[in-house]
Amino acid sequence: DAMVIQNPRYQVTQFGKPVTLSCSQTLNHNVMYWYQQKSSQAPKLLFHYYDKDFNNEADTPDNFQSRRPNTSFCFLDIRSPGLGDAAMYLCATSRDGGAVYEQYFGPGTRLTVT
Amino acid sequence: GQSLEQPSEVTAVEGAIVQINCTYQTSGFYGLSWYQQHDGGAPTFLSYNALDGLEETGRFSSFLSRSDSYGYLLLQELQMKDSASYFCAVKGNMLTFGGGTRLMVKP
């Protein structure tokens, strides 16, 4: 089945220790998104890639970076995690920019910062 | 910018009908999406309305009134498995999510 896969599902890191979350998709979608979701809140868009074009949301902290080496894979790097970065990180895709209304989400990576 | 309002919590009994409302204020609007998210799970796309009116998909229907900046999700014949959070989301250049409505279905 075509899908969005995120690894790991659970990640524990120490305060200030860099961490990388990964996402892959078999849908062959052009657009990939990274969201941060804290408990009982809406998903908050961090950035997205339209193909290889990177688009950062204005309020995304510099601490968060992303890479998309090819169509299938996308990575979220948190350079110096703080306690406030503990959250669920969701990766999503859409067929193209026009289809942003219909996104396919991965199961998420729950990040704990100790 | 975008702002969306939806009730934080709704409770209903199995077999009943429930309506989850969403009002929005936005500088650019192309349509309204609805997503379902079970606890610990990923959001799942339910429906999208670009035009005014009602869209029906099985037990779920979604309505949009662009002139009133208002939409709703209607869930019929509620089942226990419908207990989840439901998010409305405005399509502008990107998708902006509301705060979510937690639906609890009781026997």
PDB file of C-alpha atoms in Angstrom, chain A residues 3-113:
ATOM      1  CA  MET A   3       1.917   5.332   2.429  1.00  0.00           C
ATOM      2  CA  VAL A   4       3.871   7.808   4.503  1.00  0.00           C
ATOM      3  CA  ILE A   5       6.340   6.261   6.920  1.00  0.00           C
ATOM      4  CA  GLN A   6       8.040   7.946   9.842  1.00  0.00           C
ATOM      5  CA  ASN A   7      10.956   6.662  11.862  1.00  0.00           C
ATOM      6  CA  PRO A   8      11.388   6.327  14.694  1.00  0.00           C
ATOM      7  CA  ARG A   9       7.896   6.370  16.213  1.00  0.00           C
ATOM      8  CA  TYR A  10       9.321   7.423  19.564  1.00  0.00           C
ATOM      9  CA  GLN A  11      12.523   9.374  20.087  1.00  0.00           C
ATOM     10  CA  VAL A  12      14.115  10.434  23.331  1.00  0.00           C
ATOM     11  CA  THR A  13      16.915  12.974  23.235  1.00  0.00           C
ATOM     12  CA  GLN A  14      18.763  15.044  25.765  1.00  0.00           C
ATOM     13  CA  PHE A  15      18.479  18.785  26.101  1.00  0.00           C
ATOM     14  CA  GLY A  16      20.775  20.343  23.488  1.00  0.00           C
ATOM     15  CA  LYS A  17      21.637  17.064  21.737  1.00  0.00           C
ATOM     16  CA  PRO A  18      20.910  17.177  17.973  1.00  0.00           C
ATOM     17  CA  VAL A  19      18.263  14.815  16.700  1.00  0.00           C
ATOM     18  CA  THR A  20      17.044  13.827  13.235  1.00  0.00           C
ATOM     19  CA  LEU A  21      13.587  12.539  12.392  1.00  0.00           C
ATOM     20  CA  SER A  22      12.931  10.856   9.080  1.00  0.00           C
ATOM     21  CA  CYS A  23      10.008  10.518   6.736  1.00  0.00           C
ATOM     22  CA  SER A  24       9.561   8.543   3.560  1.00  0.00           C
ATOM     23  CA  GLN A  25       6.680   8.229   1.139  1.00  0.00           C
ATOM     24  CA  THR A  26       5.706   5.784  -1.568  1.00  0.00           C
ATOM     25  CA  LEU A  27       2.950   8.002  -2.975  1.00  0.00           C
ATOM     26  CA  ASN A  28       5.301   9.852  -5.345  1.00  0.00           C
ATOM     27  CA  HIS A  29       3.814  13.139  -4.174  1.00  0.00           C
ATOM     28  CA  ASN A  30       5.535  16.398  -5.026  1.00  0.00           C
ATOM     29  CA  VAL A  31       4.929  18.208  -1.759  1.00  0.00           C
ATOM     30  CA  MET A  32       6.118  17.173   1.692  1.00  0.00           C
ATOM     31  CA  TYR A  33       5.305  18.952   4.948  1.00  0.00           C
ATOM     32  CA  TRP A  34       6.558  18.895   8.518  1.00  0.00           C
ATOM     33  CA  TYR A  35       4.186  19.763  11.341  1.00  0.00           C
ATOM     34  CA  GLN A  36       4.660  20.074  15.068  1.00  0.00           C
ATOM     35  CA  GLN A  37       1.696  19.055  17.217  1.00  0.00           C
ATOM     36  CA  LYS A  38       1.559  19.523  20.958  1.00  0.00           C
ATOM     37  CA  SER A  39      -0.978  17.840  23.163  1.00  0.00           C
ATOM     38  CA  SER A  40      -4.596  18.828  22.395  1.00  0.00           C
ATOM     39  CA  GLN A  41      -3.473  21.437  19.870  1.00  0.00           C
ATOM     40  CA  ALA A  42      -3.685  21.869  16.137  1.00  0.00           C
ATOM     41  CA  PRO A  43      -0.832  20.711  13.928  1.00  0.00           C
ATOM     42  CA  LYS A  44       1.464  23.684  13.287  1.00  0.00           C
ATOM     43  CA  LEU A  45       3.243  23.846   9.938  1.00  0.00           C
ATOM     44  CA  LEU A  46       7.016  24.192  10.276  1.00  0.00           C
ATOM     45  CA  PHE A  47       8.030  24.050   6.603  1.00  0.00           C
ATOM     46  CA  HIS A  48       7.297  22.340   3.353  1.00  0.00           C
ATOM     47  CA  TYR A  49       9.022  21.285   0.164  1.00  0.00           C
ATOM     48  CA  TYR A  50       7.456  21.709  -3.226  1.00  0.00           C
ATOM     49  CA  ASP A  51       9.670  19.237  -5.061  1.00  0.00           C
ATOM     50  CA  LYS A  52      13.123  20.508  -4.058  1.00  0.00           C
ATOM     51  CA  ASP A  53      12.012  24.064  -3.268  1.00  0.00           C
ATOM     52  CA  PHE A  54      12.193  24.651   0.478  1.00  0.00           C
ATOM     53  CA  ASN A  55       9.631  26.919   2.132  1.00  0.00           C
ATOM     54  CA  ASN A  56      10.037  27.968   5.742  1.00  0.00           C
ATOM     55  CA  GLU A  57       7.160  29.304   7.825  1.00  0.00           C
ATOM     56  CA  ALA A  58       7.967  32.757   9.209  1.00  0.00           C
ATOM     57  CA  ASP A  59       7.688  31.702  12.846  1.00  0.00           C
ATOM     58  CA  THR A  60       9.621  28.427  12.597  1.00  0.00           C
ATOM     59  CA  PRO A  61      12.648  28.679  14.918  1.00  0.00           C
ATOM     60  CA  ASP A  62      16.114  28.554  13.365  1.00  0.00           C
ATOM     61  CA  ASN A  63      16.730  25.514  15.555  1.00  0.00           C
ATOM     62  CA  PHE A  64      14.673  23.500  13.057  1.00  0.00           C
ATOM     63  CA  GLN A  65      16.132  22.539   9.703  1.00  0.00           C
ATOM     64  CA  SER A  66      15.041  20.185   6.964  1.00  0.00           C
ATOM     65  CA  ARG A  67      16.493  18.248   4.056  1.00  0.00           C
ATOM     66  CA  ARG A  68      14.850  16.529   1.135  1.00  0.00           C
ATOM     67  CA  PRO A  69      17.518  14.571  -0.755  1.00  0.00           C
ATOM     68  CA  ASN A  70      15.013  13.033  -3.180  1.00  0.00           C
ATOM     69  CA  THR A  71      11.276  12.757  -3.856  1.00  0.00           C
ATOM     70  CA  SER A  72      10.770   9.949  -1.372  1.00  0.00           C
ATOM     71  CA  PHE A  73      12.649  11.128   1.697  1.00  0.00           C
ATOM     72  CA  CYS A  74      12.526  14.138   3.966  1.00  0.00           C
ATOM     73  CA  PHE A  75      14.344  14.798   7.241  1.00  0.00           C
ATOM     74  CA  LEU A  76      13.727  17.109  10.164  1.00  0.00           C
ATOM     75  CA  ASP A  77      16.826  18.168  12.082  1.00  0.00           C
ATOM     76  CA  ILE A  78      16.537  19.799  15.471  1.00  0.00           C
ATOM     77  CA  ARG A  79      19.951  21.252  16.175  1.00  0.00           C
ATOM     78  CA  SER A  80      19.651  21.959  19.887  1.00  0.00           C
ATOM     79  CA  PRO A  81      16.402  20.581  21.291  1.00  0.00           C
ATOM     80  CA  GLY A  82      14.880  22.411  24.214  1.00  0.00           C
ATOM     81  CA  LEU A  83      12.238  21.174  26.605  1.00  0.00           C
ATOM     82  CA  GLY A  84       9.666  23.167  24.639  1.00  0.00           C
ATOM     83  CA  ASP A  85      10.382  21.102  21.524  1.00  0.00           C
ATOM     84  CA  ALA A  86       8.855  18.000  23.043  1.00  0.00           C
ATOM     85  CA  ALA A  87       5.924  17.234  20.775  1.00  0.00           C
ATOM     86  CA  MET A  88       4.564  14.945  18.092  1.00  0.00           C
ATOM     87  CA  TYR A  89       6.186  15.629  14.721  1.00  0.00           C
ATOM     88  CA  LEU A  90       4.040  14.791  11.748  1.00  0.00           C
ATOM     89  CA  CYS A  91       5.168  14.399   8.185  1.00  0.00           C
ATOM     90  CA  ALA A  92       2.590  14.774   5.436  1.00  0.00           C
ATOM     91  CA  THR A  93       2.429  14.793   1.654  1.00  0.00           C
ATOM     92  CA  SER A  94       0.133  16.123  -1.020  1.00  0.00           C
ATOM     93  CA  ARG A  95       0.013  15.332  -4.702  1.00  0.00           C
ATOM     94  CA  ASP A  96       0.877  18.909  -5.614  1.00  0.00           C
ATOM     95  CA  GLY A  97       0.474  22.438  -4.283  1.00  0.00           C
ATOM     96  CA  GLY A  98      -3.093  22.685  -5.539  1.00  0.00           C
ATOM     97  CA  ALA A  99      -4.043  19.596  -3.566  1.00  0.00           C
ATOM     98  CA  VAL A 100      -2.774  21.034  -0.269  1.00  0.00           C
ATOM     99  CA  TYR A 101      -6.300  20.511   1.094  1.00  0.00           C
ATOM    100  CA  GLU A 102      -5.866  16.722   0.974  1.00  0.00           C
ATOM    101  CA  GLN A 103      -2.765  15.692   2.861  1.00  0.00           C
ATOM    102  CA  TYR A 104      -1.595  12.213   3.724  1.00  0.00           C
ATOM    103  CA  PHE A 105      -0.013  12.006   7.133  1.00  0.00           C
ATOM    104  CA  GLY A 106       2.494   9.595   8.570  1.00  0.00           C
ATOM    105  CA  PRO A 107       1.965   8.098  12.040  1.00  0.00           C
ATOM    106  CA  GLY A 108       4.219  10.726  13.630  1.00  0.00           C
ATOM    107  CA  THR A 109       7.318  10.684  15.799  1.00  0.00           C
ATOM    108  CA  ARG A 110       6.791  11.512  19.437  1.00  0.00           C
ATOM    109  CA  LEU A 111       9.838  13.409  20.681  1.00  0.00           C
ATOM    110  CA  THR A 112      10.729  13.528  24.351  1.00  0.00           C
ATOM    111  CA  VAL A 113      13.465  15.887  25.566  1.00  0.00           C
TER     112      VAL A 113
END
